[in-house]
Each structure stands twice: as C-alpha cells, then as structure tokens.
Coordinates of C-alpha atoms and ligand atoms in Angstrom, one line a residue:
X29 CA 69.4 89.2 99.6
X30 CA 65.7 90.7 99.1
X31 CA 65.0 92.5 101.8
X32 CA 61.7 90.9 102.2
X33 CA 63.2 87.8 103.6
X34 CA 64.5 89.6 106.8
X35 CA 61.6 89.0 108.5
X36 CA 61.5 85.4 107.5
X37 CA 65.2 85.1 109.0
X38 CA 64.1 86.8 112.2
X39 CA 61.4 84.6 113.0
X40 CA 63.6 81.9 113.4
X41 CA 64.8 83.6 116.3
X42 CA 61.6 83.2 119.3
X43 CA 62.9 85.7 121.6
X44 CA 61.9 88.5 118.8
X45 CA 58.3 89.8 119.1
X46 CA 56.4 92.3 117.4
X47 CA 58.7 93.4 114.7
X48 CA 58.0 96.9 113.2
X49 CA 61.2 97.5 110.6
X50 CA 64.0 96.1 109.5
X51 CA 66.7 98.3 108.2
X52 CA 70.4 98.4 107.3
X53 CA 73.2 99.7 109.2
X54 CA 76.8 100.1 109.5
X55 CA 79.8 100.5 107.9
X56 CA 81.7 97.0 108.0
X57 CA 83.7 95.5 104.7
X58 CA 82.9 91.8 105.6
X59 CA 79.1 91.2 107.3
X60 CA 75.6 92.7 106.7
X61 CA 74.4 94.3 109.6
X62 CA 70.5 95.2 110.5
X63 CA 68.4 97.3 112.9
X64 CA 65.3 95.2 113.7
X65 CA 62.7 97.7 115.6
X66 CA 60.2 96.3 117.4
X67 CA 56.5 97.1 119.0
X68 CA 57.8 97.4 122.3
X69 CA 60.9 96.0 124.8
X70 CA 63.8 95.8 122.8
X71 CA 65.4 96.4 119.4
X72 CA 68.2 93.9 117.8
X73 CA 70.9 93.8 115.5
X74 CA 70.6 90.8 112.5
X75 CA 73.8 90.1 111.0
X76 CA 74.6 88.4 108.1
X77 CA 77.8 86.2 108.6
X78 CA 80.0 86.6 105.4
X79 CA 81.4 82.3 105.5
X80 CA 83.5 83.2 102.9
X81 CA 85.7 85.3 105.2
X82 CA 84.5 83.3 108.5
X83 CA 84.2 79.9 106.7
X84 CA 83.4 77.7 110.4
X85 CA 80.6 79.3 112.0
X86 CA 80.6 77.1 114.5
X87 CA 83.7 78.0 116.2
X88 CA 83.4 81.9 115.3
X89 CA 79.9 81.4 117.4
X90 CA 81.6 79.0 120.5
X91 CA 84.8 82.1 120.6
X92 CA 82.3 84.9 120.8
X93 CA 80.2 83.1 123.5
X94 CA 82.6 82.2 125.6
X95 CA 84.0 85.6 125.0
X96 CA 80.6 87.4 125.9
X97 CA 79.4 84.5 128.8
X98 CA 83.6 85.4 130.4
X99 CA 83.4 89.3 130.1
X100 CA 79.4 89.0 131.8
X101 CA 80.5 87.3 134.5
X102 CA 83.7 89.5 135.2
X103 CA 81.1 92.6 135.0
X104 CA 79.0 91.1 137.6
X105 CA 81.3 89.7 139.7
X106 CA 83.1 93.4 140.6
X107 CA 79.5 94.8 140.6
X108 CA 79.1 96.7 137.6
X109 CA 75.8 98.3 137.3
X110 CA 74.0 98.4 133.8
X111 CA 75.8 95.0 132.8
X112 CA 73.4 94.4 129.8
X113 CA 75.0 97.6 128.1
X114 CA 78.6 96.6 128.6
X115 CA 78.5 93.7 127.0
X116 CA 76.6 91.7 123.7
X117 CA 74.0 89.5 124.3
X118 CA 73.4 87.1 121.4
X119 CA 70.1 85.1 121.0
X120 CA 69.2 81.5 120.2
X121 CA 67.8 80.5 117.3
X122 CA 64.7 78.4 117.6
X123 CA 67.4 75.1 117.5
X124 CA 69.2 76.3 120.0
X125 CA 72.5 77.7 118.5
X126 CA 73.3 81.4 118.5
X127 CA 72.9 81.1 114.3
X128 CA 70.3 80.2 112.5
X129 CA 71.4 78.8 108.8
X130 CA 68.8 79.4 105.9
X131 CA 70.4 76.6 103.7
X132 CA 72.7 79.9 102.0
X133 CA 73.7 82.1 104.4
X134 CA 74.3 81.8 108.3
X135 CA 72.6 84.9 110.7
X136 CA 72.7 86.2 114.3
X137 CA 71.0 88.3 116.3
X138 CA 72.2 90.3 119.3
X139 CA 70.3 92.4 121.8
X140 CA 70.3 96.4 120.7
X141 CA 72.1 98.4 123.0
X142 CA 69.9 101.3 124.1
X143 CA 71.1 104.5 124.1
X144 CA 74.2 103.8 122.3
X145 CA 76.3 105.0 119.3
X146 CA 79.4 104.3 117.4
X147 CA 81.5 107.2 116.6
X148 CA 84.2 107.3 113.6
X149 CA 86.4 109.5 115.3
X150 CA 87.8 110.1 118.9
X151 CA 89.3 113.5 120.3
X152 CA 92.2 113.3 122.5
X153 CA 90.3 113.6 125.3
X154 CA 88.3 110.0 124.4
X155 CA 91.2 108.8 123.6
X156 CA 92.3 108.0 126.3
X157 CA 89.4 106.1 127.9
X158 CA 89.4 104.3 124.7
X159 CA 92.6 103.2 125.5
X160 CA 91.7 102.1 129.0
X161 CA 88.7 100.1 127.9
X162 CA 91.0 97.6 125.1
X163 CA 93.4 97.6 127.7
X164 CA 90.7 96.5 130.5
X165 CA 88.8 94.7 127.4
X166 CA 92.2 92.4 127.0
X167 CA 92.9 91.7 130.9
X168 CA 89.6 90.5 131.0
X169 CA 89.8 87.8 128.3
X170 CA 93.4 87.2 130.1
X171 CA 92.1 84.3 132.1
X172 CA 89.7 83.0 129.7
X173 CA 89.7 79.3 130.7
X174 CA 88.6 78.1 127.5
X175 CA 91.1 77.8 124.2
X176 CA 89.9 80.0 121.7
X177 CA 90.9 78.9 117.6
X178 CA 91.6 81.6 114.9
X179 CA 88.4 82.2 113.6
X180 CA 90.4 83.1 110.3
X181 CA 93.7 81.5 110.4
X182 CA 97.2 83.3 110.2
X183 CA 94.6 86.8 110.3
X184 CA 97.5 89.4 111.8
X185 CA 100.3 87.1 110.4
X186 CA 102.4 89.6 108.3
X187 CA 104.7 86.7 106.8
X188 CA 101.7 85.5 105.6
X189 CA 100.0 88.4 104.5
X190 CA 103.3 88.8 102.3
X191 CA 102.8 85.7 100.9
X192 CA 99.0 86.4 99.7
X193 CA 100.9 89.8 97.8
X194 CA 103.3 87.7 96.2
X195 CA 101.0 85.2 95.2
X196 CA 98.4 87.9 94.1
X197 CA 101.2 89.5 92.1
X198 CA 102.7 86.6 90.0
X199 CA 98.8 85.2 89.6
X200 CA 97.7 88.9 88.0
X201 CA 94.0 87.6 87.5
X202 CA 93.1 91.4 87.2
X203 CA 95.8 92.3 85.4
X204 CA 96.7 95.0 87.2
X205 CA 100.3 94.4 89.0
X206 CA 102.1 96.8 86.2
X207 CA 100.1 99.5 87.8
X208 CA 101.1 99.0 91.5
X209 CA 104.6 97.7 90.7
X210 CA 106.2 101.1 92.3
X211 CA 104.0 100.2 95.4
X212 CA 104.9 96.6 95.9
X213 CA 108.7 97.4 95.5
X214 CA 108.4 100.2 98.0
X215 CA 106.5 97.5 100.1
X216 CA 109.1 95.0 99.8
X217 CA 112.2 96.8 100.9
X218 CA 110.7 96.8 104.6
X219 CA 109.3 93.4 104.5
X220 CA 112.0 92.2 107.0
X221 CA 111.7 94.5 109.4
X222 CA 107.6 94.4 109.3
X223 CA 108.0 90.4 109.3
X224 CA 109.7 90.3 113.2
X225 CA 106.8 89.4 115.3
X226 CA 106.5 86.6 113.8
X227 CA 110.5 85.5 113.8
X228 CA 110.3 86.6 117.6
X229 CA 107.1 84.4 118.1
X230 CA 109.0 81.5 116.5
X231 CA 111.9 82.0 119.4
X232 CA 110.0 81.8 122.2
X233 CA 110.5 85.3 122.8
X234 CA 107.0 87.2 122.0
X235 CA 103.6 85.4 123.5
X236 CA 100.3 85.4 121.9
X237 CA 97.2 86.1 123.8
X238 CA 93.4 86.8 123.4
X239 CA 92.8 89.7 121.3
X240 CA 90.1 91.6 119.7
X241 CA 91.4 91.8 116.1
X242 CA 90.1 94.4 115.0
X243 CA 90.3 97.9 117.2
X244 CA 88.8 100.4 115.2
X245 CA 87.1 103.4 116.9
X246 CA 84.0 102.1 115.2
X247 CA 83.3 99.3 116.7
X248 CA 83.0 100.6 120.2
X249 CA 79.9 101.7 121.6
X250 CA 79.3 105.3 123.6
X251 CA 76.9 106.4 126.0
X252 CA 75.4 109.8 125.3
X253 CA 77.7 111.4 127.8
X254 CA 80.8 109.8 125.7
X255 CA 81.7 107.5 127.8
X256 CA 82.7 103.9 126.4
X257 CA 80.0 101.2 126.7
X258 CA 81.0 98.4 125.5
X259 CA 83.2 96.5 122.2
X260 CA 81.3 95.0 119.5
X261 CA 82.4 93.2 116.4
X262 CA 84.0 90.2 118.1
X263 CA 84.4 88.3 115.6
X264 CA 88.3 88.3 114.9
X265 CA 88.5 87.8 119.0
X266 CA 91.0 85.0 118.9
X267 CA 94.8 84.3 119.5
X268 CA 97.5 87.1 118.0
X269 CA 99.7 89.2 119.6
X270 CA 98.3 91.4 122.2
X271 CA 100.2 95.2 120.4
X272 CA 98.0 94.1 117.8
X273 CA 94.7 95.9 119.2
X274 CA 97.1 98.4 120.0
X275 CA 98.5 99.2 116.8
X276 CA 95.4 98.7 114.7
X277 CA 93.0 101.1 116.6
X278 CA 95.5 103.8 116.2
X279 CA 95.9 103.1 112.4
X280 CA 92.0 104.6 112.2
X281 CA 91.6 106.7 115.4
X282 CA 95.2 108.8 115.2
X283 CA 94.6 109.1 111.4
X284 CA 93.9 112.2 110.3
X285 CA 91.6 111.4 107.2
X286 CA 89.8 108.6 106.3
X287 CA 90.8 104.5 105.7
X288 CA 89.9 105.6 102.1
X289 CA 91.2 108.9 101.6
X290 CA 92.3 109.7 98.3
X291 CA 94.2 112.8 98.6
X292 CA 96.7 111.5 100.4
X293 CA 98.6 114.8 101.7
X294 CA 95.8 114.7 104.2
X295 CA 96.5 111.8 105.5
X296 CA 98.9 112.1 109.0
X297 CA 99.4 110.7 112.1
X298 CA 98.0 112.3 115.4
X299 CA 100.6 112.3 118.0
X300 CA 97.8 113.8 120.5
X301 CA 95.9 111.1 120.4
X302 CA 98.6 108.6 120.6
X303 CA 99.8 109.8 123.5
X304 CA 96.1 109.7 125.1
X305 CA 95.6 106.2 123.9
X306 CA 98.5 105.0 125.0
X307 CA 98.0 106.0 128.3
X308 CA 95.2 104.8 129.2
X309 CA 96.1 101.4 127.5
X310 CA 99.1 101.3 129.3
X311 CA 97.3 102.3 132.4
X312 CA 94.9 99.4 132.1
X313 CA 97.2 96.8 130.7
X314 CA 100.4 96.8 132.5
X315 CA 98.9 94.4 134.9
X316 CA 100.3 91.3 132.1
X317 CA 102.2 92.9 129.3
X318 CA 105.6 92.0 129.3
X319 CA 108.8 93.9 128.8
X320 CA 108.8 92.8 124.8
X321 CA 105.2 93.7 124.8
X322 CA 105.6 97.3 125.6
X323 CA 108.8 97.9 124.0
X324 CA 107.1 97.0 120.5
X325 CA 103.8 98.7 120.9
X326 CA 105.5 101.5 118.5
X327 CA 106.4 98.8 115.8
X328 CA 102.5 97.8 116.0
X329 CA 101.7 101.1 115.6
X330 CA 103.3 101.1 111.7
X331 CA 102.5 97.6 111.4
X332 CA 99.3 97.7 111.2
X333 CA 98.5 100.1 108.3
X334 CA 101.6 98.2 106.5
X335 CA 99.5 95.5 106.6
X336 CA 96.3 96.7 105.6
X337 CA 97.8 98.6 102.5
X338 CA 98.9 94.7 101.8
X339 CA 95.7 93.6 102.2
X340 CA 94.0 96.0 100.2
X341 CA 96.4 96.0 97.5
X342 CA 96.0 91.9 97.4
X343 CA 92.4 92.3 97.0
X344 CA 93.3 94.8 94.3
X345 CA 95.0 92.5 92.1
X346 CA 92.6 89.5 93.2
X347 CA 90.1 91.7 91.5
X348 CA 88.3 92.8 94.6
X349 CA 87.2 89.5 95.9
X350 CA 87.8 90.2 99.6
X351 CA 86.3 93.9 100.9
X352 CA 83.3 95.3 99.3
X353 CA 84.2 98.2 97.1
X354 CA 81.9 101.2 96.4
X355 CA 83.9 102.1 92.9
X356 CA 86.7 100.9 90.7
X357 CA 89.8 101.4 92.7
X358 CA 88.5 101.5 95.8
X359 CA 90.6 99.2 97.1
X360 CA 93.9 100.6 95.3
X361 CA 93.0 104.2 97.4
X362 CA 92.8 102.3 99.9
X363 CA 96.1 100.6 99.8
X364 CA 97.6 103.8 98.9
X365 CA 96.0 105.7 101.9
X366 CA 97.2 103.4 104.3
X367 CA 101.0 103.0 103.2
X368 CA 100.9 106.8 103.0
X369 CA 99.8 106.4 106.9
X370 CA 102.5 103.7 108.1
X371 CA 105.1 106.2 106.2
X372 CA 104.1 108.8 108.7
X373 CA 104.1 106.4 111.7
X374 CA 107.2 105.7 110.6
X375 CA 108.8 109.2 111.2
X376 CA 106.7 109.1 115.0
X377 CA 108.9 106.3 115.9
X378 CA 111.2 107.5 118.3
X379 CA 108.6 110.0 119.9
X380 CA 106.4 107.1 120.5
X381 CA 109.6 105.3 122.3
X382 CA 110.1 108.2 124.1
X383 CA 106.7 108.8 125.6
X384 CA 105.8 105.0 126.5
X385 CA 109.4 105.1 128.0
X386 CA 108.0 108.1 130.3
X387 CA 104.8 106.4 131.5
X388 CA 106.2 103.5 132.7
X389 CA 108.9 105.8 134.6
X390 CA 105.8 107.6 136.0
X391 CA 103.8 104.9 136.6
X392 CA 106.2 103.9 139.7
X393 CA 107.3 101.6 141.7
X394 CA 104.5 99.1 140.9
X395 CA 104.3 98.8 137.2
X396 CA 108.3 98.7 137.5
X397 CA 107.8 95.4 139.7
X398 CA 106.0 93.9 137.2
X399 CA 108.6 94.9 134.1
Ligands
GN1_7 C1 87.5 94.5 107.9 O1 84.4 94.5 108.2 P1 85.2 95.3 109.1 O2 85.2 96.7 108.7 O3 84.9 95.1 110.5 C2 88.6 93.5 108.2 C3 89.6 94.1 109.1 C4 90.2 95.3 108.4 C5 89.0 96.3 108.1 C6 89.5 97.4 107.3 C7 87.5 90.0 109.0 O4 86.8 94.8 109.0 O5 90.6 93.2 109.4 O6 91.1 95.9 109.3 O7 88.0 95.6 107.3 N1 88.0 92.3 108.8 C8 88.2 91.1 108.3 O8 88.6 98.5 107.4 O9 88.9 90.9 107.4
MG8 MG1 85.3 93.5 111.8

C-alpha cells in the first residue's frame, strides 16, 4: 500500500478531523496497524484487515462489537471510572459499518488510548495482575448473550493444525520437508497426547467458551503506573477452550527469549511468572472454570507453543504464505524456538500441578464450593 492513500482511507471515516500524520506501528504477523495523529481531541489506530487470514469481515466486525458494546456496558454498570480507556471504541465508516472497504482491502479505525503502552515483557510482579485481568477479561464475555462464530475456523484446533503439517509435508511446495524431517518426527511422537482437548471436547466432557485467542503480553495495554488498561487485538475473540488464553499468554510472557529466538539455549520457561499468572487468573476466574478446566491449565501451558512451532513450521513448508517473515527462515527459527519452549514446559509439568493444586486449597471454602 502507498502510504499516500492513508489519508484517503481515513477520510472515509467522519468522526476523524484534522489529521496531522499517519505512521506505522506494531508488531503483529497478520494486520497493518497505524497511528493517525491529529490537530487536536484524539488520536486513532487504522488497521488494515488481512481477509486472507480473516476472510468474513462481516462477522469478525459483528464478534468484536458485540464484544466491546458487552465489556462497556459491564464497566459502567459496576462503576468503573475512565471507561473509555478500558475498553476499544471502533468508529463508523461514513456507510455506517465499523469498516470501510476500498474495493481491495477492508480498514478500521479505533479510538487511541491516551496514555497507554504495550510492553513485550512482564515481571513477576505484573504478572500477576495480567493474570487477573484475562481472567476478569473472560468472566466478562461469560454471559455474552449473543453467539459469537469463529472468526477463523478450527483456529486452536490441534487435530487440525496436525492436519495442515501433514498436508504441508506430503504437498512440499517449498521443497523444504527433508530439512525439517527430524522436527516433524519429534513432533509426531506426542501428537496424541497434544490432540486430547479435542477427543475430550468430542465426549462431552471439556466446554468451549468465549476466548480471546490470542493472549500475548503485547496486546494488552498499560497505564504509566503499570497497571493493565485494557486488551486489544480482538480479533481471534470467539469460541475455544477457555485454558487456551491461559496457555498461550504464558508461551510469550514466561518465555525467557524471544517468539524468534535463534539461539535456542536461551530459550526457558519462567516458573516465577507462572506462578504469578496463575494466580491471579485463577483468582479472577474460578467463579466458572470447571474441575477439567483447571486440572488442564498445565497441558495448555505446553500446548500452546506445540502448536505454534506447527504453525510456523507449516508456513515453512507452504513457503511462508501465512506470517510475514523478515528473512529466509524466519519462520523455521521460529518453529524451532517454540518446540524448544514446549520441551521446557514439558519438564514444569508436575510443578505447575502442584502449585494450581495449592491455590485452590488456599483459596477456601468458597472456590472449593464451586469445584
Ligand atoms: C499471529 O498477528 P499477531 O501477532 O497478533 C497469530 C497468532 C499467533 C501469533 C504468533 C490470526 O498473531 O495466532 O499466535 O501470530 N494470529 C493469527 O506470534 O493467526
Ligand atoms: Mg493477533
């Protein structure tokens, strides 16, 4: 896109007056995102929906509304000051839908949260709060009287994710499955095990509920003082299973290097901030997690770089048609990065068990009601 068009794409939006600059920002894989600075009142974020990845825009738009229009009301209904930085508020386009389409690509424009910043990392000590807010973030949306779709069908679905491998591997477009051979093997042996959501969704046993698909540290907003504004990117907010934001923030925030990293040796897992995360989570969302819930929040926690090491290495041998790549093998780092991080989630099983088995001793008589 030249970037002289931005301004031509905000116009479509009337609520936008004055604009000074337009310039790019964040770190996603999948969407453009924009700063749009104006003269005076406030700034806004332009995205650039990828509808390759989110191919009906229509009912990514309808889940995030109804998302934003439930968690508003929630906010304002317990009295929470400062609503308008807790939660997105996405404009209309001059037609009236939250998107405007320029015949190519499909945009959206949010109000800027003042004062506000994303962080790549937390310490233990944020951790915690972190945890509170998905937790608090999820009993919110618990009640959410309208049905939300998958905005991308079978998205945390680890049988199908297994599929796309397989298929990526006997297709070899890039010709690159000799190469990665060792790693699908090693992938395979523990596709079983990482496969049993799905088999306990099938029987009844494990429920789905309204998630936010996509927990990592960075796409929360902080105050100055470090406290937790509010949860952006809410794009994968649909139906999965509820350990799911659990597992996945941990696979970046209790990481000790980065999604990317290619040495490998550095990359551990953070028991600190586990056990600070899953605290407050617990604290926060033991009002309507269930027994099976709770009891696989420490599979989540390797399931979820498992199955982005499959999804990077499918994009790998697709030829990196999926996440945008800064250099050859980005996406083959990445895969390796991230099996090298379930492998040490892995050894943190039975500590995990151990401490989520203490909180909900210590939590009493209450959360012991509900189990
Ligand atoms: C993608 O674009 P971004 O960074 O928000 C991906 C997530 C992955 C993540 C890996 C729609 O998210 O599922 O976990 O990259 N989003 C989609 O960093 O595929
Ligand atoms: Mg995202």
């Amino acid at each position: 896109m030249d970037n002289n068009e931005l301004p031509y794409v905000v116009s479509h939006f009337p609520q936008v007056k004055g604009v000074k600059d337009i310039k790019s920002i964040g770190s996603g894989l999948i969407n453009r995102t924009y700063r749009v600075a104006t003269d005076g009142g406030d700034d806004y974020i332009l995205q650039r929906i990828n509808h390759h990845v989110f191919e009906n825009v229509e009912l990514l738009q309808h889940n995030i509304e109804s998302v934003t229009n439930h968690i508003r009301a929630k906010l304002c209904a317990r009295g929470e000051r400062d609503v308008e930085r807790k939660v997105l508020r996405f404009l209309r386009a001059a037609d009236g839908k939250t998107y405007y389409f320029d015949g190519e690509h499909y945009w959206r424009m949010c109000v800027y949260i003042k004062d506000s910043h994303t962080q790549d990392e937390v310490t233990a000590d944020s951790a915690y709060l972190v945890g509170l807010k998905f937790g608090e973030f999820e009993s919110m949306l618990a009640d959410l009287p309208e049905r939300l779709d998958e905005t991308i069908p079978d998205f945390h679905n680890m049988e199908f994710r297994m599929r796309q491998l397989r298929d990526a591997a006997s297709a070899d477009k890039a010709g690159r499955k000799a190469e990665v051979d060792g790693l699908i093997r090693s992938i395979e042996n523990d596709a079983e095990e990482m496969c049993q959501a799905e088999r306990l969704y099938r029987e009844g046993k494990l429920p789905k509920r309204i998630c936010h698909c996509d927990t990592k540290v960075s796409n929360m907003l902080f105050d100055s003082a470090g406290d937790v504004l509010c949860i952006i990117d809410l794009d994968t907010v649909m139906p999965s299973f509820v350990f799911s934001d659990f597992g996945d923030f941990l696979r970046t925030a209790a990481c000790t290097a980065a999604e990317d990293e290619p040495d490998t040796d550095k990359v551990r897992f953070n028991m600190d901030i586990f056990r600070a995360f899953a605290r407050g989570y617990l604290e926060s969302a033991s009002s309507f997690l269930t027994p099976i819930e709770i009891e696989m929040l420490p599979y989540a926690v390797m399931l979820f770089p498992y199955m982005q090491a499959v999804r990077f290495l499918t994009d790998y041998l697709n030829g990196d048609t999926y996440y945008q790549i800064r250099y050859d093998k980005h996406n083959l780092i990445r895969a390796l990065a991230q099996y090298k991080l379930y492998q040490e989630t892995r050894k943190a099983v039975s500590e995990m068990k151990q401490y989520i088995a203490r909180q909900v001793d210590k939590a009493g008589e209450s959360f012991r009601l509900i189990l």
